Coordinates of C-alpha atoms in Angstrom, one line a residue:
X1 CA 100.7 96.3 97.7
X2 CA 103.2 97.8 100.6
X3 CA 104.5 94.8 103.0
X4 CA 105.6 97.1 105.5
X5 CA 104.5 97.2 108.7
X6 CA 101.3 99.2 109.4
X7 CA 101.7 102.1 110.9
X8 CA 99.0 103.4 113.2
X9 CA 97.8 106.5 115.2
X10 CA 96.0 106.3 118.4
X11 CA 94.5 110.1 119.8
X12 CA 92.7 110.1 122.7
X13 CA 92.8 112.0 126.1
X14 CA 92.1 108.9 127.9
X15 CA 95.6 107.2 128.8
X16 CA 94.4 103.9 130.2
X17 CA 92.9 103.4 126.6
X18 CA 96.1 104.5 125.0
X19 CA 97.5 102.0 126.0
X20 CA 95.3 99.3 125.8
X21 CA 95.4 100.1 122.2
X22 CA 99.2 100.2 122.1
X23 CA 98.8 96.6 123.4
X24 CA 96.7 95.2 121.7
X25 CA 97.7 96.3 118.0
X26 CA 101.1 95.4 119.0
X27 CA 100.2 92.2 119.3
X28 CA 98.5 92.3 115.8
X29 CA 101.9 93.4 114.1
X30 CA 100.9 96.9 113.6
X31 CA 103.4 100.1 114.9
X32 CA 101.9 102.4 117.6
X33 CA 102.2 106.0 118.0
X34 CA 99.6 107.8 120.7
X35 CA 98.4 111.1 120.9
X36 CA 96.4 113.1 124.1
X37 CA 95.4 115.6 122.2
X38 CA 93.7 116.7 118.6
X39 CA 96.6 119.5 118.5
X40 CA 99.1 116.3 119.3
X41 CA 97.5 114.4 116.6
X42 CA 97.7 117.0 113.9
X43 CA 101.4 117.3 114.6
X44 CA 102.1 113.6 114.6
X45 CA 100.4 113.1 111.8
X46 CA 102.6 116.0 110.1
X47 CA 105.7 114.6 111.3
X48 CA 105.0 111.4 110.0
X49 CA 102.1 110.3 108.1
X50 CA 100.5 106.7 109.4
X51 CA 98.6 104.4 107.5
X52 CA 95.6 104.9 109.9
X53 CA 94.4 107.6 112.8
X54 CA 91.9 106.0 115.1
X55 CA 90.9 109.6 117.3
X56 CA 88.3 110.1 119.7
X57 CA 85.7 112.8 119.3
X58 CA 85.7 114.8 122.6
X59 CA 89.0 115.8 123.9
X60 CA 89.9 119.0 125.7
X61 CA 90.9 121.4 123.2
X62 CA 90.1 121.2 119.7
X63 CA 87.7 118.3 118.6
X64 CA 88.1 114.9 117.0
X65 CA 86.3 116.6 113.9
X66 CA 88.7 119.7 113.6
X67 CA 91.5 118.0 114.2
X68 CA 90.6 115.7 111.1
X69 CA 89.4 118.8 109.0
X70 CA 93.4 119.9 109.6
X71 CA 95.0 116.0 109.2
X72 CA 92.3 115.9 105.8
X73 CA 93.8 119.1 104.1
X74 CA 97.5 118.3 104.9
X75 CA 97.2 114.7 103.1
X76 CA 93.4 114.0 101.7
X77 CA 93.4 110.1 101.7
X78 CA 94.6 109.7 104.9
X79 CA 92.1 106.9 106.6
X80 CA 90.6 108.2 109.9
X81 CA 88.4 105.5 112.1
X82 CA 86.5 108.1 114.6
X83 CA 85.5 106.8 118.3
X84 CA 82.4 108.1 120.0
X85 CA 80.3 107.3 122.4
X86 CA 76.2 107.1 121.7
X87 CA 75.1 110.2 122.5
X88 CA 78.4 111.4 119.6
X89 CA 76.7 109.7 117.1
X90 CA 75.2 112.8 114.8
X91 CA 79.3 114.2 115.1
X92 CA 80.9 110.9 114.3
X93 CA 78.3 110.8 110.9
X94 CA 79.5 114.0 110.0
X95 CA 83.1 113.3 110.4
X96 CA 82.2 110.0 107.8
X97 CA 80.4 112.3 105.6
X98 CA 83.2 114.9 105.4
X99 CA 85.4 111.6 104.1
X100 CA 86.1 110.0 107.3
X101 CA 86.8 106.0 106.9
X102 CA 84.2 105.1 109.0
X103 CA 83.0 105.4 113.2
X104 CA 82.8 103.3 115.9
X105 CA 81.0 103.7 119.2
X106 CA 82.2 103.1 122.4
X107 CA 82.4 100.6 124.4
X108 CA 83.6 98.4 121.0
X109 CA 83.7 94.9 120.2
X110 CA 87.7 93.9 120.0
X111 CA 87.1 91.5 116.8
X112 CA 85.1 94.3 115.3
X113 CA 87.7 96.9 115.4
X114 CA 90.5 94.6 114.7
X115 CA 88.6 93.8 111.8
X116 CA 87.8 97.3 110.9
X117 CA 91.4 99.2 111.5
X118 CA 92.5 95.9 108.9
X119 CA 90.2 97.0 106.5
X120 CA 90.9 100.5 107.0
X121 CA 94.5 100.3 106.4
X122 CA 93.7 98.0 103.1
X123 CA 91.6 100.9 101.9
X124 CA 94.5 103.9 102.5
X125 CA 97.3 101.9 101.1
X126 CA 94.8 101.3 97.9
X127 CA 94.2 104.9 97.9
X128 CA 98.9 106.0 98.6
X129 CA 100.6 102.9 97.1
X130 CA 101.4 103.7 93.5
X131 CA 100.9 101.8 91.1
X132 CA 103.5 101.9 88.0
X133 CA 102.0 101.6 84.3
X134 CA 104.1 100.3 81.8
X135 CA 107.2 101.1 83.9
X136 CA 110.3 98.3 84.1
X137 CA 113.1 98.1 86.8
X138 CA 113.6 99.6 89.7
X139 CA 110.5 102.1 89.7
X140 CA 108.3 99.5 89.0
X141 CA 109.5 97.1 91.9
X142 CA 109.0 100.2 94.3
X143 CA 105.2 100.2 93.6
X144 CA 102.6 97.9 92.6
X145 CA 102.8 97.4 89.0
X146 CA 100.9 96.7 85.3
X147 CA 103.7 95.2 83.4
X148 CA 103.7 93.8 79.6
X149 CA 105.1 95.1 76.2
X150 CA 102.6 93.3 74.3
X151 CA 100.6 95.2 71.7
X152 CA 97.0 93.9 73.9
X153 CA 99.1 96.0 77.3
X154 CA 100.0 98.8 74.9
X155 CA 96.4 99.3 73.9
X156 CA 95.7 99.0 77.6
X157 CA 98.6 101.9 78.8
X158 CA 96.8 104.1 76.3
X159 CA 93.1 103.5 77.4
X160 CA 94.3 104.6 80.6
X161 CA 96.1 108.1 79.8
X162 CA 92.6 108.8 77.7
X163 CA 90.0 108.0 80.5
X164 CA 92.2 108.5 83.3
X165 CA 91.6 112.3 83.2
X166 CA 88.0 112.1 82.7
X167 CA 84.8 111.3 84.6
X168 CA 83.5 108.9 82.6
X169 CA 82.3 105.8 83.6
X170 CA 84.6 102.8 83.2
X171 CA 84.2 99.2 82.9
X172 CA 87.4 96.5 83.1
X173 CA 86.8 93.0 82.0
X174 CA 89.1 90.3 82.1
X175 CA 89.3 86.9 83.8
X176 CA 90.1 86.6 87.7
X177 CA 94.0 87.5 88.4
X178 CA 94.6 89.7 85.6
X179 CA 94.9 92.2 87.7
X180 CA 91.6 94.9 87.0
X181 CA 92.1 96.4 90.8
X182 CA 95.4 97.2 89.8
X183 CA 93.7 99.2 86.6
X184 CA 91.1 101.0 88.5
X185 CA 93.6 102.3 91.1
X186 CA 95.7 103.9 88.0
X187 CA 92.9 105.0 86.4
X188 CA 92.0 106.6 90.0
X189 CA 95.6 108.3 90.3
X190 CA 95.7 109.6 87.5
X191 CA 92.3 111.4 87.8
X192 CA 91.4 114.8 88.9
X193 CA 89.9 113.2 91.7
X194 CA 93.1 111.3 93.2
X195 CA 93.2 113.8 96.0
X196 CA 89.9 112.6 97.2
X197 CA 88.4 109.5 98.7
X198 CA 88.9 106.0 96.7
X199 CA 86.7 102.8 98.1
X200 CA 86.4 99.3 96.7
X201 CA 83.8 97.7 97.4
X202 CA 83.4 94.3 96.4
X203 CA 80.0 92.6 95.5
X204 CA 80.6 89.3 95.8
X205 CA 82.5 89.0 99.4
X206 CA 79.5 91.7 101.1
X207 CA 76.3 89.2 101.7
X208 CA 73.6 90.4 99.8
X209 CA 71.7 91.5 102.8
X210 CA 74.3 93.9 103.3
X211 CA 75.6 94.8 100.7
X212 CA 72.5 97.4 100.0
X213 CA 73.3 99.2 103.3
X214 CA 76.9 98.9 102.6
X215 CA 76.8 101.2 99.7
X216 CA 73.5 103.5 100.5
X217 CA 73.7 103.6 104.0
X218 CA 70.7 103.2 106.2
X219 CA 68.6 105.3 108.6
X220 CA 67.0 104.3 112.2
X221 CA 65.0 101.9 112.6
X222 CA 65.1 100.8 108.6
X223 CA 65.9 96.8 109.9
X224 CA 66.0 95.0 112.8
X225 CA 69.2 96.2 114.5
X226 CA 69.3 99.5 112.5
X227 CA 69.8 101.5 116.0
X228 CA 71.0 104.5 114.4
X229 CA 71.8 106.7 111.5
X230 CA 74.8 104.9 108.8
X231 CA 76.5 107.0 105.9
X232 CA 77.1 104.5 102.9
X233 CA 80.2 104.3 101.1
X234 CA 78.6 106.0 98.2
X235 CA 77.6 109.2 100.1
X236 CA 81.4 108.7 102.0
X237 CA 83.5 108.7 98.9
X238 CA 81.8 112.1 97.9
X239 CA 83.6 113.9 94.9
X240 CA 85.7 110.7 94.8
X241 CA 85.9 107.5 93.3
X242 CA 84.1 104.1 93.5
X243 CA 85.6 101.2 92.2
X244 CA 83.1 97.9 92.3
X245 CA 84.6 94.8 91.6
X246 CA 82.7 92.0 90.3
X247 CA 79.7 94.0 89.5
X248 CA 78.4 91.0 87.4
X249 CA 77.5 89.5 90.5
X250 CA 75.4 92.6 92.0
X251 CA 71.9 91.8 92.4
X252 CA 69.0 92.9 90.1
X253 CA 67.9 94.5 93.3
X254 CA 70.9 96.9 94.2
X255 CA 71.8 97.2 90.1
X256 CA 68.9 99.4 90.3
X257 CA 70.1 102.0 92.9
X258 CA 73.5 101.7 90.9
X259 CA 71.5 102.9 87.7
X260 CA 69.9 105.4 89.5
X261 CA 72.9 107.0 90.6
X262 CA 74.6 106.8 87.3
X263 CA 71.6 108.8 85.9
X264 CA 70.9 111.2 88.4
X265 CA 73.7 111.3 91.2
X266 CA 71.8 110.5 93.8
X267 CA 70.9 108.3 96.9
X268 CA 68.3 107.6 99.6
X269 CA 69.6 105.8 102.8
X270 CA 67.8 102.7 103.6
X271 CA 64.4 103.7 105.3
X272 CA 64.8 107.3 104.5
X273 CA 62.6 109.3 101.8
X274 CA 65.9 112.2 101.5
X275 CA 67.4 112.2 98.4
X276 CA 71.1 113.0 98.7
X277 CA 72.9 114.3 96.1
X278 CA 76.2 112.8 95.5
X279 CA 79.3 113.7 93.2
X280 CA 81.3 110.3 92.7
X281 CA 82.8 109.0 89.5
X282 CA 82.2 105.3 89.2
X283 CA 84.7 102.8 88.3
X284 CA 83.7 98.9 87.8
X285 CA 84.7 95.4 87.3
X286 CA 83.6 92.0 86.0
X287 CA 84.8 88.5 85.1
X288 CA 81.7 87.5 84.0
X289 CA 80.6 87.6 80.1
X290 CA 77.8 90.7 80.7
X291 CA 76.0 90.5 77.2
X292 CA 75.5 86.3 78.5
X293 CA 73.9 87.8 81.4
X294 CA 71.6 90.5 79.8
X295 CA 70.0 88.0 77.5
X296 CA 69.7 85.4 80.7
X297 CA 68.2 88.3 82.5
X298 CA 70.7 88.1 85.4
X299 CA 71.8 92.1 84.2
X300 CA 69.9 95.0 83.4
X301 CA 70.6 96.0 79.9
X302 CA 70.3 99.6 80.3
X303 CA 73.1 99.3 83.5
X304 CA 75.1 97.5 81.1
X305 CA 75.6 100.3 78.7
X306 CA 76.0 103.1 81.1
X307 CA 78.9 101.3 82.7
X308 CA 80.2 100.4 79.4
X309 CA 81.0 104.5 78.6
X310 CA 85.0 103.3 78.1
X311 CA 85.5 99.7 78.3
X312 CA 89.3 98.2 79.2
X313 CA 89.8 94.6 79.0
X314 CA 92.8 92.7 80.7
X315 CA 94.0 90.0 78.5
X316 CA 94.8 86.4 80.2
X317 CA 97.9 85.6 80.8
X318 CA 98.2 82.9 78.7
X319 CA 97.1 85.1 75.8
X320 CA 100.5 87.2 76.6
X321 CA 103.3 84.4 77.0
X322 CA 105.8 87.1 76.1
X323 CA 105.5 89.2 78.9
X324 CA 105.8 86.3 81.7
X325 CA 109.8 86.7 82.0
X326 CA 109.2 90.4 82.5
X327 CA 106.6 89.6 85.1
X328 CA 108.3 86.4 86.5
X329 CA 111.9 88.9 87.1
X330 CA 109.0 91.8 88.7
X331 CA 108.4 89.2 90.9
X332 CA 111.8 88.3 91.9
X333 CA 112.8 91.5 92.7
X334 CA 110.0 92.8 94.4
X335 CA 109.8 90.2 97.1
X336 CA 113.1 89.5 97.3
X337 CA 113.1 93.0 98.5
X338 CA 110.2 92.6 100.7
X339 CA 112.1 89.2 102.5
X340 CA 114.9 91.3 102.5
X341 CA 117.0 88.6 100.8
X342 CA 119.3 88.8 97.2
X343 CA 117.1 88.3 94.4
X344 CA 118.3 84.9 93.2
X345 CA 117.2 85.5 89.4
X346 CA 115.9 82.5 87.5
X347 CA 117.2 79.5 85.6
X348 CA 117.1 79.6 81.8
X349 CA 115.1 76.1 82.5
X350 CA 112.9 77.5 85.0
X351 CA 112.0 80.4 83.0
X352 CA 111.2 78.2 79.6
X353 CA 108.8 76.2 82.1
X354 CA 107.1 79.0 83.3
X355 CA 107.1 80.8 80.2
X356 CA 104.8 77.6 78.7
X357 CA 102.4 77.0 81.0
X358 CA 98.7 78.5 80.6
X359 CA 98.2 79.7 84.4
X360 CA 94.4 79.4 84.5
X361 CA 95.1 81.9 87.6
X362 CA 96.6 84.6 85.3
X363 CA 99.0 87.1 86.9
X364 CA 98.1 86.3 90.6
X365 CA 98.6 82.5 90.1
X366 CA 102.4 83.5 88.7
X367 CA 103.0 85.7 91.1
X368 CA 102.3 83.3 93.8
X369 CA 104.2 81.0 92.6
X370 CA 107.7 83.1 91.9
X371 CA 107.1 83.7 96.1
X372 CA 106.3 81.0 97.3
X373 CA 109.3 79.3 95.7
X374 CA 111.3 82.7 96.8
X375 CA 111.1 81.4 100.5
X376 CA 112.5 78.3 100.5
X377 CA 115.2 78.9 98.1
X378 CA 118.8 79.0 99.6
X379 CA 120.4 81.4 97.0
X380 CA 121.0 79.8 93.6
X381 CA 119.1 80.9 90.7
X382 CA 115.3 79.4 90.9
X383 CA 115.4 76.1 89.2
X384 CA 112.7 74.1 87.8
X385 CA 112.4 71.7 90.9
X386 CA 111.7 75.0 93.0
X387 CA 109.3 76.1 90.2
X388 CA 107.2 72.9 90.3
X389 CA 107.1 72.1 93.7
X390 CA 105.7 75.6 94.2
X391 CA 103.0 75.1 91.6
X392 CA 101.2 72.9 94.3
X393 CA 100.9 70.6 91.0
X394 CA 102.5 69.1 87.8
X395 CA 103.2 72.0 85.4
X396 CA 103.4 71.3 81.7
X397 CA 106.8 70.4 80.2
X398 CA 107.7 69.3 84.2
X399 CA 107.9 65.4 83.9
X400 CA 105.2 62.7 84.2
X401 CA 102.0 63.6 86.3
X402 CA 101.3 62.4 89.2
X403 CA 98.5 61.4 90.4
X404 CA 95.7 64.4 90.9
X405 CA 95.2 65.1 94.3
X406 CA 91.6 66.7 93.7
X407 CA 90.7 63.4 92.6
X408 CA 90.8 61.9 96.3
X409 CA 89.3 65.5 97.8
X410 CA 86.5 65.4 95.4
X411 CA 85.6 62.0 96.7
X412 CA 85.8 62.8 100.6
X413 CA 83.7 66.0 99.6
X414 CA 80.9 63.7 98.3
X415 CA 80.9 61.5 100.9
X416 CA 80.4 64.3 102.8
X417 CA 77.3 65.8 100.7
X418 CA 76.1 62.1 101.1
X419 CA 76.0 62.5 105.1
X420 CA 73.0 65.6 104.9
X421 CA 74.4 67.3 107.8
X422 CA 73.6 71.2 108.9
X423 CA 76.3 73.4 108.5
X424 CA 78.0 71.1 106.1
X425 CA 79.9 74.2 104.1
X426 CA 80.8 75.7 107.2
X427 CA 82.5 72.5 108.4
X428 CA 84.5 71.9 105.4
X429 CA 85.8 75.4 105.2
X430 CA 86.9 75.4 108.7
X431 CA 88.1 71.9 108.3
X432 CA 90.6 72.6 105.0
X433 CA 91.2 76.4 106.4
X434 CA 92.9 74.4 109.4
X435 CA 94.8 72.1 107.2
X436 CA 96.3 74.3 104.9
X437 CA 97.1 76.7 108.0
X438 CA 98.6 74.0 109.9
X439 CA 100.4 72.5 106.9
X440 CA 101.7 76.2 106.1
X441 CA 103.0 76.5 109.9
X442 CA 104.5 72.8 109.7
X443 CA 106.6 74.0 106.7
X444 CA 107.8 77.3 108.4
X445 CA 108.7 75.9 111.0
X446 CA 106.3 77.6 112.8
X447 CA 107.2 81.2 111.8
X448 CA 104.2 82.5 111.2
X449 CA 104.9 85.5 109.3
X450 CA 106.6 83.4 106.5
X451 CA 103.1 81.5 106.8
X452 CA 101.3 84.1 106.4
X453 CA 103.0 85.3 103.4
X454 CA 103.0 82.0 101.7
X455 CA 99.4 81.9 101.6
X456 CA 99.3 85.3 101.1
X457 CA 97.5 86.6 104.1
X458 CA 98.4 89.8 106.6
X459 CA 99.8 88.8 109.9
X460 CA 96.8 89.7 111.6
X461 CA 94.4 87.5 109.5
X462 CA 96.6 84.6 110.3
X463 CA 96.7 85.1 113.9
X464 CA 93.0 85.1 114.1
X465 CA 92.6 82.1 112.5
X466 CA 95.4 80.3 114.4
X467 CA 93.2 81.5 117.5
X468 CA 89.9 80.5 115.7
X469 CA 91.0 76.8 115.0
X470 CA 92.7 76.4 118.4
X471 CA 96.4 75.7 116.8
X472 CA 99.1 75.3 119.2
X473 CA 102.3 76.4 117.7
X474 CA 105.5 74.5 118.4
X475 CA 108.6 76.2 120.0
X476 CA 110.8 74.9 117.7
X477 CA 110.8 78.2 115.0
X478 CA 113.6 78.4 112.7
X479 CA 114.0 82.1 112.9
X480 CA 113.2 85.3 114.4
X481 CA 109.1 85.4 114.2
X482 CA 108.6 88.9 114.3

C-alpha cells in the first residue's frame, strides 16, 4: 500500500473550524488543504486529487451534496466523509447512499473522527493503489504487487483475467499472509465496476453485535442508541464491489442476510420492513477449511456453494520456495524506496537462508522481515546476521537455537489465568501492546515514524497508543522525526 503522506481536504465555510482541522490532522501526520466553499472544493480537488475530502453540508453557494455529485464524476472512488449537523441528517444519508464514505454529525467526538478519516483513507487507497499481477521490476515496486512464476501463481494470474471481467461471485482461500486482499483488489480493478465503490469489510475485527448493522444498516430506534437512520456498507457500495474477508468467521446469524442478498439483491435496514434493492458484486475470503465447517455446522451449506461460483486459492508460501528471491528483491526495492535509502540487495547467504525456511506467516511474515532488517542496515548487502535478528527468532539453517522465549511468556500468561481477575485479556493486551511499543521506540531511538513502520502501523495509530499507554518519549532521537 502507498507510504506517502495522506493527503486531506477540509471544505467548510466556517474558518475557526478550518483551522482547527488543519491542526489537529497536522499533528496526526496527514497534509492539509482547506476549502470555504463547495465551488472551492471542486476546484481543489481538480487540481489535485487528495486521499480524503471531509466537506460540510450547508455552505453558501452550492451544497456539500452537489459539490460531491461534481468531485464523484471527475474521479468515482474518491472518499468523501460528509459533516452535518442533526437536523442535516436525511441530506448527509443521501450523500452516503449516492457512494459517500460515510457522515458525521456535528459537534463530533475527536477520537471518533480520527479514527474515521484513518479508516477512510485505508478504504480510497484500497480502492487507487494499483496492484501489479504477475509484473517484475520497476512497475511492480511502484504498486502493490502479486508476485510468483510458479505454475500454482500462473493458474492464479489466469483465474483472475477470467473472473475479473465478470460478476460472478468469488471466493479466495488460502492461509493468513498469502496475500487474498491483494487478489480481491485485482479482481476489483479489473472489473467493470472499478469505477465504482470498493469496501472491505472484515468479519472477524467488527464485534458481532455490530457487525449486522455494519453491513445492513439500521433504522431509528432499531437498538438502544439507534437515534437515527444508518446506510450500511452494502446499500453504500451500490453497483460496486464488496470484498469480506474472513467470511468463515461470519455468524450463522448474518450468513443468512449474506445468502439472501446473493439470491435476491436485496436488504432491509435493521428495524425496518423496506426492502432495498441493491446491485453489488460480492467478493469473499476465508482461511478456514469451509467443507470442516459445513459438516460441524458452523456454515450454511447452501452459502457455501453460492460463494464458491469461481474459487481462487493462494498457495503458502512454503509451497512456492521458488518465488521467495523474487519476493524477498520486491521487498528490497520497494521499501528501500519508501525509506528513501539505496536498496542494499541481499547476500547470496542471506538469500539461501530465507529461501529455506517455511514462514508459517506466508508472504506478510517475509515481507516483514526484509523491512525490518532494511532499517537498521548501514548499506552492505543484507546478511544473514541482519536476516535472523529480524526474524524475532532462530530461523532454520541459522545456528543452534536458543532458548524459546514463548516458553517463559506462556508461563507468566498462566500465572496470570491462575489469578481469576476481571478484565484479565484486556490487561494483558495493554500490558504487551506497551512493551512492544516501548521496546520499538527504545530501538529507534525514539523516532517514532521508524517505530511505527517496524511494527507496521500508520503514524497515527502509533501516536494514539503512545498517548493511550502514557509513554514519555526521550529527547534523545537519532534523526529528523517527521
Amino acid at each position: 500500500m502507498d507510504s506517502r503522506t495522506a493527503q486531506i481536504l477540509i471544505v467548510d465555510d466556517d474558518h475557526q473550524l478550518r483551522q482547527s482541522f488543519e491542526r489537529l490532522l497536522a499533528a496526526e501526520g496527514y497534509a492539509v488543504r482547506t476549502a470555504s466553499s463547495g465551488e472551492a472544493g471542486i476546484l481543489a480537488v481538480r487540481e489535485a486529487v487528495p486521499d480524503l475530502v471531509v466537506m460540510d453540508v450547508r455552505m453558501p453557494g452550492i451544497s456539500g451534496l452537489e459539490a460531491y455529485a461534481a468531485m464523484r464524476e471527475f474521479e468515482p472512488r474518491l472518499p468523501v466523509i460528509i459533516m452535518t449537523a442533526f437536523g442535516t441528517t436525511d441530506i448527509a444519508i443521501e450523500a452516503t447512499k449516492m457512494g459517500a464514505y460515510d457522515y458525521i454529525l456535528k459537534p463530533f467526538d475527536i477520537p471518533e473522527i480520527l479514527k474515521l478519516i484513518e479508516k477512510a483513507v485505508a478504504a480510497g487507497r484500497s480502492m487507487r493503489s494499483r496492484v501489479a499481477v504477475g509484473e517484475e521490476g520497476e512497475a511492480a515496486v511502484a504498486a502493490d504487487a502479486i508476485i510468483g512464476r510458479s505454475q500454482a501463481m500462473q493458474d492464479l494470474y489466469k483465474a483472475i483475467g477470467r473472473a475479473a471481467p465478470t460478476d460472478a461471485t468469488v471466493l479466495i482461500r488460502g492461509e493468513s499472509g498469502t496475500g487474498k486482499e491483494l487478489v480481491a483488489r485485482a479482481v476489483y480493478q479489473h472489473s467493470l465496476r472499478a469505477d465504482k465503490p470498493f469496501l472491505v469489510i472484515n468479519c472477524v475485527a467488527i464485534p458481532e453485535t455490530l457487525l449486522e448493522s455494519e453491513l445492513f444498516g439500521y433504522e431509528k430506534g432499531a437498538f438502544t442508541g439507534a437515534t437515527g437512520r444508518k446506510v450500511g456498507k452494502i446499500e453504500q457500495a451500490n453497483r460496486g464491489t464488496v470484498f469480506l474477508d474472513e467470511i468463515g468467521d461470519m455468524p450463522l446469524s448474518i450468513q443468512a442476510k449474506i445468502l439472501r442478498l446473493l439470491q435476491e439483491q436485496n436488504v432491509e435496514r435493521l428495524g425496518g420492513r423496506q426492502v432495498i434493492p441493491v446491485d453489488v458484486r460480492i467478493i469473499a475470503a476465508t482461511n478456514r477449511d469451509l467443507e470442516a465447517a459445513v459438516r460441524a455446522g458452523q456454515f450454511r451449506e447452501d452459502l457455501y456453494y453460492r460463494l464458491k461460483v469461481v474459487t481462487m486459492a493462494m498457495p503458502p508460501l512454503r509451497e512456492r520456495p521458488g518465488d521467495i528471491p523474487l519476493l524477498v528483491r520486491y521487498f528490497l526495492a520497494r521499501y528501500s524506496r519508501e525509506m528513501g535509502q539505496p536498496d542494499p540487495g541481499v547476500s547470496d547467504e542471506a538469500m539461501a537462508l530465507l529461501t529455506t525456511q517455511p514462514w508459517p506467516g506466508n508472504v506478510r511474515e517475509l515481507g516483514n522481515t526484509v523491512k525490518k532488517a532494511l532499517i537498521f542496515n548501514l548499506g552492505a548487502p543484507l546478511g544473514p546476521d541482519e536476516v535472523q535478528k529480524a526474524s524475532g527468532e532462530p530461523l532454520r539453517g541459522g545456528g543452534p537455537a536458543e532458548a524459546d522465549p514463548g516458553d517463559s511468556l506462556a508461563r507468566y500468561v498462566r500465572r496470570e489465568l491462575a489469578s481469576g481477575r476481571e478484565s484479565l485479556f484486556e490487561d494483558l493486551m495493554d500490558r504487551f501492546g506497551l512493551l512492544v511499543i516501548r521496546e520499538a521506540l527504545e530501538a529507534t531511538g525514539g523516532n517514532r515514524s521508524q517505530a511505527a513502520r517496524l511494527l507496521g502501523l500508520s503514524r497515527p495509530t502509533l501516536l494514539a497508543k503512545i498517548e493511550k499507554y502514557g509513554l514519555r518519549i526521550e529527547s534523545r532521537v537519532r534523526q529528523s522525526d517527521s
